[in-house]
Short mmCIF file of C-alpha atoms in Angstrom, two decimals:
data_model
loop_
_atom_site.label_atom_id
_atom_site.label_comp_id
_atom_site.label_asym_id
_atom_site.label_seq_id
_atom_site.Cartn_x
_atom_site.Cartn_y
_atom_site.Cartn_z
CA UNK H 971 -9.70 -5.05 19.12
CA UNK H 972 -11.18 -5.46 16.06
CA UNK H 973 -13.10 -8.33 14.64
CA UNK H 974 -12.41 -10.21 11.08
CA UNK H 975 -15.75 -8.83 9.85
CA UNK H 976 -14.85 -5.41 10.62
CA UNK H 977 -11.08 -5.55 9.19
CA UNK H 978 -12.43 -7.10 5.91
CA UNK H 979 -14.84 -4.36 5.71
CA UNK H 980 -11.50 -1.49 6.25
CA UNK H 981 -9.84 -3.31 3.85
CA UNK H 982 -12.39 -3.19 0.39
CA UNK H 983 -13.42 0.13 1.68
CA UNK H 984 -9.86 1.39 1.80
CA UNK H 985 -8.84 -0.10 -1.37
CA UNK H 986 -12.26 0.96 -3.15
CA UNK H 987 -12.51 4.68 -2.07
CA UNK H 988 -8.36 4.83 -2.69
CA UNK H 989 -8.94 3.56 -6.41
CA UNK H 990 -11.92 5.77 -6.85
CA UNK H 991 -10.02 8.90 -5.61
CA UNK H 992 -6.61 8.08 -7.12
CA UNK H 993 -7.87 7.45 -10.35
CA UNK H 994 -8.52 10.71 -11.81
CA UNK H 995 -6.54 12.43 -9.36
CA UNK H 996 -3.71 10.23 -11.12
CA UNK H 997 -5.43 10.87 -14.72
CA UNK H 998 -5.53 14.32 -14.16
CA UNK H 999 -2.08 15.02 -12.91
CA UNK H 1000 -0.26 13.32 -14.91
CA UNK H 1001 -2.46 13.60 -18.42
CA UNK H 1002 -2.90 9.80 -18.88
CA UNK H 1003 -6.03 8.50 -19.96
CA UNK H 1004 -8.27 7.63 -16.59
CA UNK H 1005 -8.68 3.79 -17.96
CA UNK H 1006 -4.97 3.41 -17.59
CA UNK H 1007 -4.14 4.79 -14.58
CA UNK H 1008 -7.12 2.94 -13.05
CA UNK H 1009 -5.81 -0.46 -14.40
CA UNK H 1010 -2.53 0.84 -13.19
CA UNK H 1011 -4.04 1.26 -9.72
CA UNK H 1012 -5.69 -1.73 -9.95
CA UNK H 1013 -2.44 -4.20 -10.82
CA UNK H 1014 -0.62 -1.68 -8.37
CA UNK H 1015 -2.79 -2.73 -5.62
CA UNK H 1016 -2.77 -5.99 -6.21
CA UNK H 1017 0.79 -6.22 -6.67
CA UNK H 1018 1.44 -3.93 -3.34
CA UNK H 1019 -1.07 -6.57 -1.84
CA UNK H 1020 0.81 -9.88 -2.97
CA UNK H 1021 4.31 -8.38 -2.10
CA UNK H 1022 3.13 -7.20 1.48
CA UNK H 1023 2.49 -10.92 2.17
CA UNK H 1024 5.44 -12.18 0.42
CA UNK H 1025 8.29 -9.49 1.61
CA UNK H 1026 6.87 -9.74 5.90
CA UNK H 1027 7.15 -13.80 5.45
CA UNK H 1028 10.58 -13.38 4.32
CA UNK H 1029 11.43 -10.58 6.47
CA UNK H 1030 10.25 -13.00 9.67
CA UNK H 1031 11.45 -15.97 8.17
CA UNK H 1032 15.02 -14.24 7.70
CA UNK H 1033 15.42 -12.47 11.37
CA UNK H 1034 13.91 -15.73 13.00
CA UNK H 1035 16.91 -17.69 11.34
CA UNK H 1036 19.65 -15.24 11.85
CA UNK H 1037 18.30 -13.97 15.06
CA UNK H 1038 16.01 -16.16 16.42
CA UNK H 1039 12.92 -14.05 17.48
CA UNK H 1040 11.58 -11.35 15.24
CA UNK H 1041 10.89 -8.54 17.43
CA UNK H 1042 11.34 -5.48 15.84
CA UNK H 1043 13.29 -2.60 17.33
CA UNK H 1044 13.00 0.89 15.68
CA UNK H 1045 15.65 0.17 13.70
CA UNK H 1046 14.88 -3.12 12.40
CA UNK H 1047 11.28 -1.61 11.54
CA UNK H 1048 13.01 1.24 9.77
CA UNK H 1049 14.90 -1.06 7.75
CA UNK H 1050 12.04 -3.06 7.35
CA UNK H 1051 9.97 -0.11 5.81
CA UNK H 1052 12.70 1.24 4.09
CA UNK H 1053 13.59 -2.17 2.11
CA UNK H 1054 9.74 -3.10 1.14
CA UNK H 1055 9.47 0.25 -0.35
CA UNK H 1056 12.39 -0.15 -2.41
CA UNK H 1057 11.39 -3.27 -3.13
CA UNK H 1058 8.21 -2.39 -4.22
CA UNK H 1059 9.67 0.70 -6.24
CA UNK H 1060 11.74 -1.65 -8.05
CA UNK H 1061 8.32 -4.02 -9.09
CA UNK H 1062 6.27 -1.40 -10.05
CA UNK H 1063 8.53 1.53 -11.66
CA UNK H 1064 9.57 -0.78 -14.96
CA UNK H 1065 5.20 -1.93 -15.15
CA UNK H 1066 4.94 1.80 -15.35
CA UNK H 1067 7.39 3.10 -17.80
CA UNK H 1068 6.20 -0.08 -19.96
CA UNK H 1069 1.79 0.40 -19.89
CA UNK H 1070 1.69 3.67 -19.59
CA UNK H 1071 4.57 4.20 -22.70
CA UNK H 1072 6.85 6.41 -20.67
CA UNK H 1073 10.65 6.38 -19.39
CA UNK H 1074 11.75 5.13 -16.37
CA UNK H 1075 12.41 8.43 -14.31
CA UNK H 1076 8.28 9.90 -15.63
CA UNK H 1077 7.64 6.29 -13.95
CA UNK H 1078 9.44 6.86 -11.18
CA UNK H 1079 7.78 10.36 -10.36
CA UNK H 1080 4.56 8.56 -10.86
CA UNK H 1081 5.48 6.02 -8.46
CA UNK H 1082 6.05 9.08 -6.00
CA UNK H 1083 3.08 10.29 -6.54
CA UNK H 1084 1.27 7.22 -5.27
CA UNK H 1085 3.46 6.49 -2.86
CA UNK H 1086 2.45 9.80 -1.54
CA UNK H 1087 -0.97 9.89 -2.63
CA UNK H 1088 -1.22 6.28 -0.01
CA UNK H 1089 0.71 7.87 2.83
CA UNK H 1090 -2.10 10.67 3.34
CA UNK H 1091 -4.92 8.73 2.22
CA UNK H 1092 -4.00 5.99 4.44
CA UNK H 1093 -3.69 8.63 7.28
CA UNK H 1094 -7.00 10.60 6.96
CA UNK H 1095 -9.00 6.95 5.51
CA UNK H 1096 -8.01 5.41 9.16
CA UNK H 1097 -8.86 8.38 11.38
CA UNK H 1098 -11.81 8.18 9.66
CA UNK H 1099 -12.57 4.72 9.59
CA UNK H 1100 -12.24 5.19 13.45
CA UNK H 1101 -14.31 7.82 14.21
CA UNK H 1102 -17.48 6.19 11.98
CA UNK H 1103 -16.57 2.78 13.26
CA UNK H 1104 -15.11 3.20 16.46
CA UNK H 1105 -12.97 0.17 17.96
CA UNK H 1106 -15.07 -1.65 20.41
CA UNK H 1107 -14.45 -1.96 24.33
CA UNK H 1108 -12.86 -4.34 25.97
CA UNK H 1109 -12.18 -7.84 24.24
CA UNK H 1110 -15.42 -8.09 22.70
CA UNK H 1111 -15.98 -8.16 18.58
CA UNK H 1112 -18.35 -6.80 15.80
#
């Protein structure tokens, strides 16, 4: 398993690389200055970030009153993803439309587009991650 050290490390080195790639991708794609989709990106992440933390507490919180445990089966996870997304989608669709100057469906293809954009980056950043820093042995930490 991996140590703290190690999982702060994934973390700024996921989040840096994904703004640095995302940014002009983003720029680029769309035809927005770079400066704004990177402060988009930015707030996005942070955002993303704040909500993870708040949406899983309540998640728990909710299926440990109602149900007692919170185990997830596959379709309690399902729900689970399916529900922070749109949760999510719902925060940062209106920030959008409003700093970038655009309607609500441009910001919602935007929003796509990263949602994407995170799905394969997060995929090829943690195979990756893996085979540079490979996860150590047996219980033991680095």
């Amino acid at each position: 398993m991996r140590g703290t050290a190690d999982r702060i490390r994934h973390a700024i080195s996921f989040e840096i690389t994904a703004l640095v790639l995302i940014t002009p991708l983003g720029a680029w794609t769309f035809g927005f200055p770079v400066l704004d989709i990177g402060v988009l990106s930015v707030v996005g992440s942070l955002i993303a970030t704040i909500w993870t933390y708040a949406f899983n507490l309540g998640f728990d919180r909710l299926m440990q009153m109602r149900l007692g445990h919170v185990r997830k089966s596959l379709a309690i996870r399902a729900a689970h993803t399916v529900l922070f997304e749109v949760g999510l989608t719902v925060i940062l669709v209106p920030l959008a439309a409003w700093y970038l100057g655009i309607g609500l469906w441009q910001a919602l293809l935007v929003d796509i587009y990263f949602v994407v954009f995170y799905m394969v980056y997060a995929f090829a950043f943690n195979w990756g991650y893996d085979v540079i820093f490979p996860v150590p042995e047996g219980p033991g930490r680095r």
